[in-house]
PDB file of C-alpha atoms in Angstrom:
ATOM      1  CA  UNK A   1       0.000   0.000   0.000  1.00 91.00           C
ATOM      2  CA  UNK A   2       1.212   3.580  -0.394  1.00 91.00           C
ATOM      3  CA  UNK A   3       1.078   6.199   2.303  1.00 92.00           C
ATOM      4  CA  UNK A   4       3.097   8.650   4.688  1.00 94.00           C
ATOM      5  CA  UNK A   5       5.236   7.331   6.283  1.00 96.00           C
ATOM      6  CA  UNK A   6       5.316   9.860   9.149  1.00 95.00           C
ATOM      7  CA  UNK A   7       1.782   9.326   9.796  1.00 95.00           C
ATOM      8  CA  UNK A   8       2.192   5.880  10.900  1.00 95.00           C
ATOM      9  CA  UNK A   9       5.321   6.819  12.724  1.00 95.00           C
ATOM     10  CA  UNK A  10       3.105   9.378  14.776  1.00 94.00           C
ATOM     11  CA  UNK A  11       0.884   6.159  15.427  1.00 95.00           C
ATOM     12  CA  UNK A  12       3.891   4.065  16.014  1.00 95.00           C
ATOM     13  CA  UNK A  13       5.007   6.413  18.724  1.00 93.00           C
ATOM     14  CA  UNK A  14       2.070   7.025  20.781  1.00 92.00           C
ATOM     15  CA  UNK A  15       2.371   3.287  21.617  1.00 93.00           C
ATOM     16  CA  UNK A  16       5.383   3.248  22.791  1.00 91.00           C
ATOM     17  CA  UNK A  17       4.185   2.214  26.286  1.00 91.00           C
ATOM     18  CA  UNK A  18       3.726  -0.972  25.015  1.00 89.00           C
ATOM     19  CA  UNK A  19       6.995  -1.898  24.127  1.00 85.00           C
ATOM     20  CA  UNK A  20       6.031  -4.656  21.532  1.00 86.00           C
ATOM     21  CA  UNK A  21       1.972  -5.859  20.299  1.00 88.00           C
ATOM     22  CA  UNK A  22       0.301  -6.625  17.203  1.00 90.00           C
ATOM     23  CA  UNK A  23      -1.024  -4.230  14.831  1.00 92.00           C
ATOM     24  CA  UNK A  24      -4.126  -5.001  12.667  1.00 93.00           C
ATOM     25  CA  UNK A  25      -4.135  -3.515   9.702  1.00 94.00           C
ATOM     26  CA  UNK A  26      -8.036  -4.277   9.628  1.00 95.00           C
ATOM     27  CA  UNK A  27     -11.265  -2.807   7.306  1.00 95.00           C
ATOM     28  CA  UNK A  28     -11.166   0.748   9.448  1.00 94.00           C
ATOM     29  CA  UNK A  29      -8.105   1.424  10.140  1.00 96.00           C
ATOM     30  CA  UNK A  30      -4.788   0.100  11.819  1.00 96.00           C
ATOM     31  CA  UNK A  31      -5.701  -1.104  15.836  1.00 95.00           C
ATOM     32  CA  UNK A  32      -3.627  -2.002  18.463  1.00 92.00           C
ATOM     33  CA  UNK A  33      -4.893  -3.428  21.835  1.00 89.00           C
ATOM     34  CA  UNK A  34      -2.338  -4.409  24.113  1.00 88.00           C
ATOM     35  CA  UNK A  35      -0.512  -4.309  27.701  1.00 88.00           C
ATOM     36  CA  UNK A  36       3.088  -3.598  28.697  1.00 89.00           C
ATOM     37  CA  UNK A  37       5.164  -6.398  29.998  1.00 85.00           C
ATOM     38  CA  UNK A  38       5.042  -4.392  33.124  1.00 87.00           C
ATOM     39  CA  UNK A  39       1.471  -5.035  33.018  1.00 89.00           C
ATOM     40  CA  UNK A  40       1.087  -1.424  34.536  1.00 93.00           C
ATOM     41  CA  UNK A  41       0.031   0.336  31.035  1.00 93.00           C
ATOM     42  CA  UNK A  42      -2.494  -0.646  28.788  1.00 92.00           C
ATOM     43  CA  UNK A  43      -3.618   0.546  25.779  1.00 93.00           C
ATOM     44  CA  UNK A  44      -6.059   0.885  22.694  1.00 93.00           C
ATOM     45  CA  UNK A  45      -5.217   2.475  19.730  1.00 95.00           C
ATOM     46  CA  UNK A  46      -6.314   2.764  16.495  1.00 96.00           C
ATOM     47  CA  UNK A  47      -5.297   4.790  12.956  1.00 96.00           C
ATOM     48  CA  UNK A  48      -8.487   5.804  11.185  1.00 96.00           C
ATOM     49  CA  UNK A  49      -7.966   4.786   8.147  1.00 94.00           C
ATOM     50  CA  UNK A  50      -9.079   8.022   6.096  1.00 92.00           C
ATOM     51  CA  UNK A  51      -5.365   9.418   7.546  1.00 92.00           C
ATOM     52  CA  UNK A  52      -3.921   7.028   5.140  1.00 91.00           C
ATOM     53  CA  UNK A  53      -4.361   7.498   1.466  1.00 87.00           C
ATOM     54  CA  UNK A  54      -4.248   3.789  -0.519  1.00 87.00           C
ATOM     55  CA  UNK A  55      -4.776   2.213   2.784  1.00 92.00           C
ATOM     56  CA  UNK A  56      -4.801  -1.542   2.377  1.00 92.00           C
ATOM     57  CA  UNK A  57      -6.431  -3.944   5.228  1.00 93.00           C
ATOM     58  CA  UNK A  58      -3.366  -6.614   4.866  1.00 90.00           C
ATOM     59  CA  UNK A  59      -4.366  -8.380   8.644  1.00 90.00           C
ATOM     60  CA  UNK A  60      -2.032  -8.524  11.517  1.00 90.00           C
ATOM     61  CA  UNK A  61       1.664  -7.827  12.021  1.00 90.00           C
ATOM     62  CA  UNK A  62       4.043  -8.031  15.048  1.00 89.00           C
ATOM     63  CA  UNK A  63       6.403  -5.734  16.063  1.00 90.00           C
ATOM     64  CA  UNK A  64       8.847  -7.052  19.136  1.00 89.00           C
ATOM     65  CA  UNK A  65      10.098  -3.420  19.119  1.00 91.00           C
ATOM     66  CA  UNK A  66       8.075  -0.641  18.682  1.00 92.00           C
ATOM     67  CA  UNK A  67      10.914   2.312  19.781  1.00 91.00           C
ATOM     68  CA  UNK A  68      13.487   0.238  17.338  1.00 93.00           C
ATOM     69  CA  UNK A  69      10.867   0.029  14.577  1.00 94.00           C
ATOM     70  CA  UNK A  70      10.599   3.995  14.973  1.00 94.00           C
ATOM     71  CA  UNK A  71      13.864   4.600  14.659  1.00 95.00           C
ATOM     72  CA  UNK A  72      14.039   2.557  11.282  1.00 95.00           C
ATOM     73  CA  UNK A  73      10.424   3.934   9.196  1.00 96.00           C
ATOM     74  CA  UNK A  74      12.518   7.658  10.776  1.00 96.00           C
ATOM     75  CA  UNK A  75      14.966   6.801   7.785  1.00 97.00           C
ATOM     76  CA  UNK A  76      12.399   7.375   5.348  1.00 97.00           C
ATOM     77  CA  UNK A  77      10.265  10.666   4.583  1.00 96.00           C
ATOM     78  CA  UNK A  78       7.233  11.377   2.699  1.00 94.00           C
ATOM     79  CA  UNK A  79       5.249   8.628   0.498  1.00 94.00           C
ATOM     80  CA  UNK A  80       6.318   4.838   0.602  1.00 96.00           C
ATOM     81  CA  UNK A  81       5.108   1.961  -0.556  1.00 95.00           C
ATOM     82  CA  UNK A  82       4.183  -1.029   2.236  1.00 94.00           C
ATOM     83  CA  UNK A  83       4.172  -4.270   2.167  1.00 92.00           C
ATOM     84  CA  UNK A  84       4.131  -7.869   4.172  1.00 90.00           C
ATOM     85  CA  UNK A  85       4.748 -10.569   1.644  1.00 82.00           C
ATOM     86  CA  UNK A  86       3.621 -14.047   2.648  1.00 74.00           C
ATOM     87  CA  UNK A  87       7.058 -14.711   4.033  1.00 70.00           C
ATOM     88  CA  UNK A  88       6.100 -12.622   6.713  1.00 80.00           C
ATOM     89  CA  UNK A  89       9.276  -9.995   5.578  1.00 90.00           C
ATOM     90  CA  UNK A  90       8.318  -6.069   6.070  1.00 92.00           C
ATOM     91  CA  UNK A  91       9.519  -4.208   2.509  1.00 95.00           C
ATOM     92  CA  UNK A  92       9.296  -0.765   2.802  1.00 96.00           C
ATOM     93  CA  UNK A  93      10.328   1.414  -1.252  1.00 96.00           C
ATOM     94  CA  UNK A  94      11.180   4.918  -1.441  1.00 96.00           C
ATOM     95  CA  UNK A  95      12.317   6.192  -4.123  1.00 94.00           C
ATOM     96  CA  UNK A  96      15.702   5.843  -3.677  1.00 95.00           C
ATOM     97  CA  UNK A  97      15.600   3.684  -0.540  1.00 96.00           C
ATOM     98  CA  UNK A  98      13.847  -0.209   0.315  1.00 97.00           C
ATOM     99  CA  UNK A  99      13.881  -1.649   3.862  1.00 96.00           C
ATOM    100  CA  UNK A 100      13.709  -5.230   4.365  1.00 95.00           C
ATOM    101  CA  UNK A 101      12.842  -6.520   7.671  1.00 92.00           C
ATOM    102  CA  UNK A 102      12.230  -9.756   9.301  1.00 90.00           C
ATOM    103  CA  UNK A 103       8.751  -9.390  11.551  1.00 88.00           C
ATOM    104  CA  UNK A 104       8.395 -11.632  14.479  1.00 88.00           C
ATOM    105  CA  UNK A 105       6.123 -15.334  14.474  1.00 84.00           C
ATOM    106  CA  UNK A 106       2.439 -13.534  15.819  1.00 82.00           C
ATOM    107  CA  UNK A 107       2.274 -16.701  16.932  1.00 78.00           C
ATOM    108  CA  UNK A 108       4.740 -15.920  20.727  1.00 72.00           C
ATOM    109  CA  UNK A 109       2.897 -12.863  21.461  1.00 72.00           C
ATOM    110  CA  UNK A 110       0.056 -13.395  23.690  1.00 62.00           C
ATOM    111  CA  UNK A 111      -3.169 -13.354  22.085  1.00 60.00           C
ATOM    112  CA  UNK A 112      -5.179 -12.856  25.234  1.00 58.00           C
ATOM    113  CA  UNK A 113      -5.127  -8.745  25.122  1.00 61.00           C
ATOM    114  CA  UNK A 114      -8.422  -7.702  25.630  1.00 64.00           C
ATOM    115  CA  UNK A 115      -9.984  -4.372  25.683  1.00 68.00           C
ATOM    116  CA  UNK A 116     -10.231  -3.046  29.463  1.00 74.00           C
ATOM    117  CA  UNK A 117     -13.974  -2.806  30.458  1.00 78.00           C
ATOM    118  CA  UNK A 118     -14.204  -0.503  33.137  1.00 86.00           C
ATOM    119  CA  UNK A 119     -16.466   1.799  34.526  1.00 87.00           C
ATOM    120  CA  UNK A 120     -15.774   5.285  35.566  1.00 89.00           C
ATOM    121  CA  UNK A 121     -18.149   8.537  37.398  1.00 85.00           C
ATOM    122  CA  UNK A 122     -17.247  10.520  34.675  1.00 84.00           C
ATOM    123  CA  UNK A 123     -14.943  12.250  32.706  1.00 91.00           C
ATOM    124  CA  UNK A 124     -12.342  15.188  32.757  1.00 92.00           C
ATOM    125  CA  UNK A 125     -11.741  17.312  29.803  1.00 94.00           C
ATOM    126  CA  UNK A 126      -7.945  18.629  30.643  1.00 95.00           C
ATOM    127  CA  UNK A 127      -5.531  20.632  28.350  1.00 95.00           C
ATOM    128  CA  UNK A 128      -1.986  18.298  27.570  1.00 96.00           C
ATOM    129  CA  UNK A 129       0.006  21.351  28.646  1.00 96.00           C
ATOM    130  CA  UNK A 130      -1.230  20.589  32.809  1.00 96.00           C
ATOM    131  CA  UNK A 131       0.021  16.897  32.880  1.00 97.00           C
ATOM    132  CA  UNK A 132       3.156  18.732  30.906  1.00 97.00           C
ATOM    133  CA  UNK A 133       3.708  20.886  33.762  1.00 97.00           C
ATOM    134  CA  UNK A 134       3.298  18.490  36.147  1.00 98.00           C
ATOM    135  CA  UNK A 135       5.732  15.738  34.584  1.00 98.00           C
ATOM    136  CA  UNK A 136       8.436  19.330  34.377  1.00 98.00           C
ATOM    137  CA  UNK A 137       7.613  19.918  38.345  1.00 98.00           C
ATOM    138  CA  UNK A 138       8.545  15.883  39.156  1.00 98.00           C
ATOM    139  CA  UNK A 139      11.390  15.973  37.516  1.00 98.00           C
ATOM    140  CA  UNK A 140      12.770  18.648  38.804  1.00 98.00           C
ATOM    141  CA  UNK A 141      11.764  17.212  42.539  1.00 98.00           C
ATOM    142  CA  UNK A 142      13.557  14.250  41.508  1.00 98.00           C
ATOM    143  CA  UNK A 143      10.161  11.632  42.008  1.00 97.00           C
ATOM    144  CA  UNK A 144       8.890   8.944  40.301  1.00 96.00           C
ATOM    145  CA  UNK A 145       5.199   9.611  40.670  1.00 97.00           C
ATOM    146  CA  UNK A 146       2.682  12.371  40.529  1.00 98.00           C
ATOM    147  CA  UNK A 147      -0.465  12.718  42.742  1.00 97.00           C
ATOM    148  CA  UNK A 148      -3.793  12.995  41.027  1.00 97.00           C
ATOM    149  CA  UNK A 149      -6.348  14.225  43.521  1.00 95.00           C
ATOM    150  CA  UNK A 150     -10.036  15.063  42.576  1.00 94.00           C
ATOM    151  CA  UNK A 151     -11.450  17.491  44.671  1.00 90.00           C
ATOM    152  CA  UNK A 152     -15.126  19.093  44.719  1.00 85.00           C
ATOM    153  CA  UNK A 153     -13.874  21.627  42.145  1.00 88.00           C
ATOM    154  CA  UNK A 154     -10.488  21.024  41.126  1.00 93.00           C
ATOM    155  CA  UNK A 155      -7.758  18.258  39.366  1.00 95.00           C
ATOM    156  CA  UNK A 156      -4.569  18.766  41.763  1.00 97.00           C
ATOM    157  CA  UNK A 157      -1.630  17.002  40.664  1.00 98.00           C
ATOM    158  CA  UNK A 158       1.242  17.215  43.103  1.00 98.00           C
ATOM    159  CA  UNK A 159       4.750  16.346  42.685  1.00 98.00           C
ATOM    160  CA  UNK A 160       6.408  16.109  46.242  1.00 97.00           C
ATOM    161  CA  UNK A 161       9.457  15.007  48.132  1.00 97.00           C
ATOM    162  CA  UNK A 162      10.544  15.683  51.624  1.00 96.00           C
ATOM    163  CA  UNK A 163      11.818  19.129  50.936  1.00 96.00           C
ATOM    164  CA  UNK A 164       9.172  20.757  48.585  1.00 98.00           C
ATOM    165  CA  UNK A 165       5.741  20.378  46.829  1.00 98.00           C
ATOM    166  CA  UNK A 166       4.467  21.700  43.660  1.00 98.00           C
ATOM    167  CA  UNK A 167       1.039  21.493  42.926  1.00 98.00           C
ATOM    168  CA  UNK A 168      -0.854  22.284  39.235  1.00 98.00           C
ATOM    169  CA  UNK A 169      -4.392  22.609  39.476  1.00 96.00           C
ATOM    170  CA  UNK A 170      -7.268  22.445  36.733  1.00 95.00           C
ATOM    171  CA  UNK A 171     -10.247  24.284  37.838  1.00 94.00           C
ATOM    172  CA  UNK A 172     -13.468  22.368  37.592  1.00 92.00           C
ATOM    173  CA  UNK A 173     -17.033  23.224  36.858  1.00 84.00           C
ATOM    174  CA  UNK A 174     -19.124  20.336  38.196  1.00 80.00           C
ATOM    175  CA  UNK A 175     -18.693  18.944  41.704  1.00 75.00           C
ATOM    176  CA  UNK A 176     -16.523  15.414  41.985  1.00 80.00           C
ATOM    177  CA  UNK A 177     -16.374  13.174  44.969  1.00 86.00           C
ATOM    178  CA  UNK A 178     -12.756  13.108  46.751  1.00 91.00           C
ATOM    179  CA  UNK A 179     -10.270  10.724  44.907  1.00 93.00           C
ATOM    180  CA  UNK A 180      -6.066  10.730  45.641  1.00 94.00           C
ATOM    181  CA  UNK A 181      -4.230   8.195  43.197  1.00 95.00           C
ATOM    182  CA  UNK A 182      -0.689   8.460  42.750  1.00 96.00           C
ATOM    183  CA  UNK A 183       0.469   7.534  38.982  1.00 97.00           C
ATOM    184  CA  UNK A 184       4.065   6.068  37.743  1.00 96.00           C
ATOM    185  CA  UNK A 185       6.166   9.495  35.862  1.00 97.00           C
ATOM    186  CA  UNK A 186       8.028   6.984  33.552  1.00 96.00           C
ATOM    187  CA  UNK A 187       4.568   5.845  31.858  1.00 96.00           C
ATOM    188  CA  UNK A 188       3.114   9.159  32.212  1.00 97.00           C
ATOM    189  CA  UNK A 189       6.301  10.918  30.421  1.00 96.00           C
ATOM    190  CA  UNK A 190       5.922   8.261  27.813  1.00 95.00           C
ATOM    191  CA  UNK A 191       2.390   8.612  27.161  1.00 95.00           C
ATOM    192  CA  UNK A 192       2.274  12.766  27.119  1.00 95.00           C
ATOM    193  CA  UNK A 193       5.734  12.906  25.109  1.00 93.00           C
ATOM    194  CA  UNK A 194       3.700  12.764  21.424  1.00 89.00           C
ATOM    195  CA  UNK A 195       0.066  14.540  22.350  1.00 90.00           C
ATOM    196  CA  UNK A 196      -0.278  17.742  22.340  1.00 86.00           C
ATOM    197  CA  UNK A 197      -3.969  19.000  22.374  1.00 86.00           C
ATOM    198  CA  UNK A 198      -6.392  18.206  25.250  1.00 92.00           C
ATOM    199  CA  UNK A 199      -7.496  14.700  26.603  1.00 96.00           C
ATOM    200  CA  UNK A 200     -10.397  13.093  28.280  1.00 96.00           C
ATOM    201  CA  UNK A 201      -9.710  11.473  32.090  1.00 95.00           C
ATOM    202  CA  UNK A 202     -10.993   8.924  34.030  1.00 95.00           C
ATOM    203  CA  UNK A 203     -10.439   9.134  37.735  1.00 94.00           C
ATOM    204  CA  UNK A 204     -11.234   6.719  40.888  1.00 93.00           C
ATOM    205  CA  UNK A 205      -9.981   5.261  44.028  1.00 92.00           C
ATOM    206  CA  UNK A 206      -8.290   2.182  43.484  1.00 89.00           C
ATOM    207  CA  UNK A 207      -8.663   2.013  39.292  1.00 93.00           C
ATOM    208  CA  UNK A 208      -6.034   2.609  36.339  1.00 95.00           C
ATOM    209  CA  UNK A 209      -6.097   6.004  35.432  1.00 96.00           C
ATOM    210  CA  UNK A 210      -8.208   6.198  32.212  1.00 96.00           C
ATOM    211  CA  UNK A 211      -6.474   8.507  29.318  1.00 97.00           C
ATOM    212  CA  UNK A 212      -8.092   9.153  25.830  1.00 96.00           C
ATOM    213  CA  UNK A 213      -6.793  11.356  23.368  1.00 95.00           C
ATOM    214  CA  UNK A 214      -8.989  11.520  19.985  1.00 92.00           C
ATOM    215  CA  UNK A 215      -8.818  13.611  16.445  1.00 91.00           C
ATOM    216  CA  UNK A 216      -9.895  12.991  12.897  1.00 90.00           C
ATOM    217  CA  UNK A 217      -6.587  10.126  12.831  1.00 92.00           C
ATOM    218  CA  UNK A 218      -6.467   8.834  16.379  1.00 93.00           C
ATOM    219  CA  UNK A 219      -8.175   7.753  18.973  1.00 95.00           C
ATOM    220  CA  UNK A 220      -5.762   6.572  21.381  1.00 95.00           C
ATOM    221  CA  UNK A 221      -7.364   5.159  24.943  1.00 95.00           C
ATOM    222  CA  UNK A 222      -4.681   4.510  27.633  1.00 96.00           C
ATOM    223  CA  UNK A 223      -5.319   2.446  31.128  1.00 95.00           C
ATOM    224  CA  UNK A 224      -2.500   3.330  33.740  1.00 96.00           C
ATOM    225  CA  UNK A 225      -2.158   1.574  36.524  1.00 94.00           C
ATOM    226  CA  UNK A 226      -1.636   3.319  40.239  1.00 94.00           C
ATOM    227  CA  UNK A 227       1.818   3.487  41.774  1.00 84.00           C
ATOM    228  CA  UNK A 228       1.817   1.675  45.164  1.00 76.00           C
ATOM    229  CA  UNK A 229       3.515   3.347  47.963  1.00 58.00           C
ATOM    230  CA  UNK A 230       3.872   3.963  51.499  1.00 53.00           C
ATOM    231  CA  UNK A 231       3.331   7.571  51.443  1.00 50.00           C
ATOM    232  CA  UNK A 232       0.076   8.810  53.247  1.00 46.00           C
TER     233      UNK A 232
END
């Protein structure tokens, strides 16, 4: 099939928290439903398939490296032509450029992935550049987790060690019932690093953190995990 090759490396890299998964090149678009081998991220994605011009439905393909894979369709610009022959061999054309790259048996990846079916109060509408500001604050504190508290009118999210404490706040206008989760920086970092506009959250006691980021190409639904710890 032909297409851009950067738009499926913008795809490629919002799943990054997955490490490795299948991707179905299927009738609406490319999907990907899948879990990090942490378990603590999970993750379904899919590519409409009206971002890709000459997209082709050509079934599933498994990639044991999703950062390497970037780093290799990153040699390429512009239009390319894509295909899986029945070898199971990824050729990538250009014209002045082919890859040819073995892809992994589907067949040792775990089939089991299912779509997480959970149930949330409602949802937050919150602008990328909070989280942003809040990943920047831990950092700079030196922590590996940030605090998402609900309050009656507010999203807190504190970044804290035994010296200081920032906190970033997103003003609310419906009333929410208390909830305090604290959530792993690494994963969030990864996540946030390739969205930019703002994203719909899920929030309660004792559930993954529920992320969805949506346009006209992606719609991109994360499930992160709490971070347990001893801190009160």
């Amino acid at each position: 099939m032909k297409l851009d090759i950067n738009i499926l490396i913008q795809y490629l890299d919002r799943l990054k928290v997955l490490e490795k998964s299948i991707l179905n090149f299927a009738e609406d678009g490319i999907n990907c439903v899948g879990t990090s081998p942490s378990t603590i991220a999970a993750c379904d994605a899919t590519l409409n398939k009206v971002a890709i011009t000459g997209y082709e439905p050509i079934g599933e393909v498994g990639v044991d490296d999703i950062n390497l894979l970037v780093k290799k369709l990153s040699r390429f610009n512009g239009n390319v032509d894509l295909n899986v022959n029945e070898n199971k061999f990824l050729e990538i054309r250009s014209s002045n450029k082919t890859l040819i790259a073995i892809l992994p048996d589907i067949s040792l990846f775990k089939k089991e992935d299912k779509k997480p079916n959970l149930e949330y109060p409602g949802f937050i509408t919150v602008p990328v550049d909070i989280i942003k500001e809040a990943i920047k604050d831990a950092e700079v504190l030196n922590v590996d987790e940030i605090k998402f508290e609900l309050n009656d009118n507010s999203l807190d999210l504190i970044s804290e060690n035994s010296e200081d404490k920032y906190v970033v706040s997103h003003k609310l206008t419906s009333s929410n019932e208390p909830v305090s989760v604290r959530m792993p920086l690494d994963y969030l970092r990864t996540i946030f690093e390739n969205i930019s506009e703002q994203v719909s959250v899920g929030i309660k006691n004792d559930y993954p953190l529920f992320i969805e980021f949506k346009n006209n190409m992606f719609n991109l639904k994360y499930y992160l995990a709490p971070k347990i710890s001893d801190k009160k």
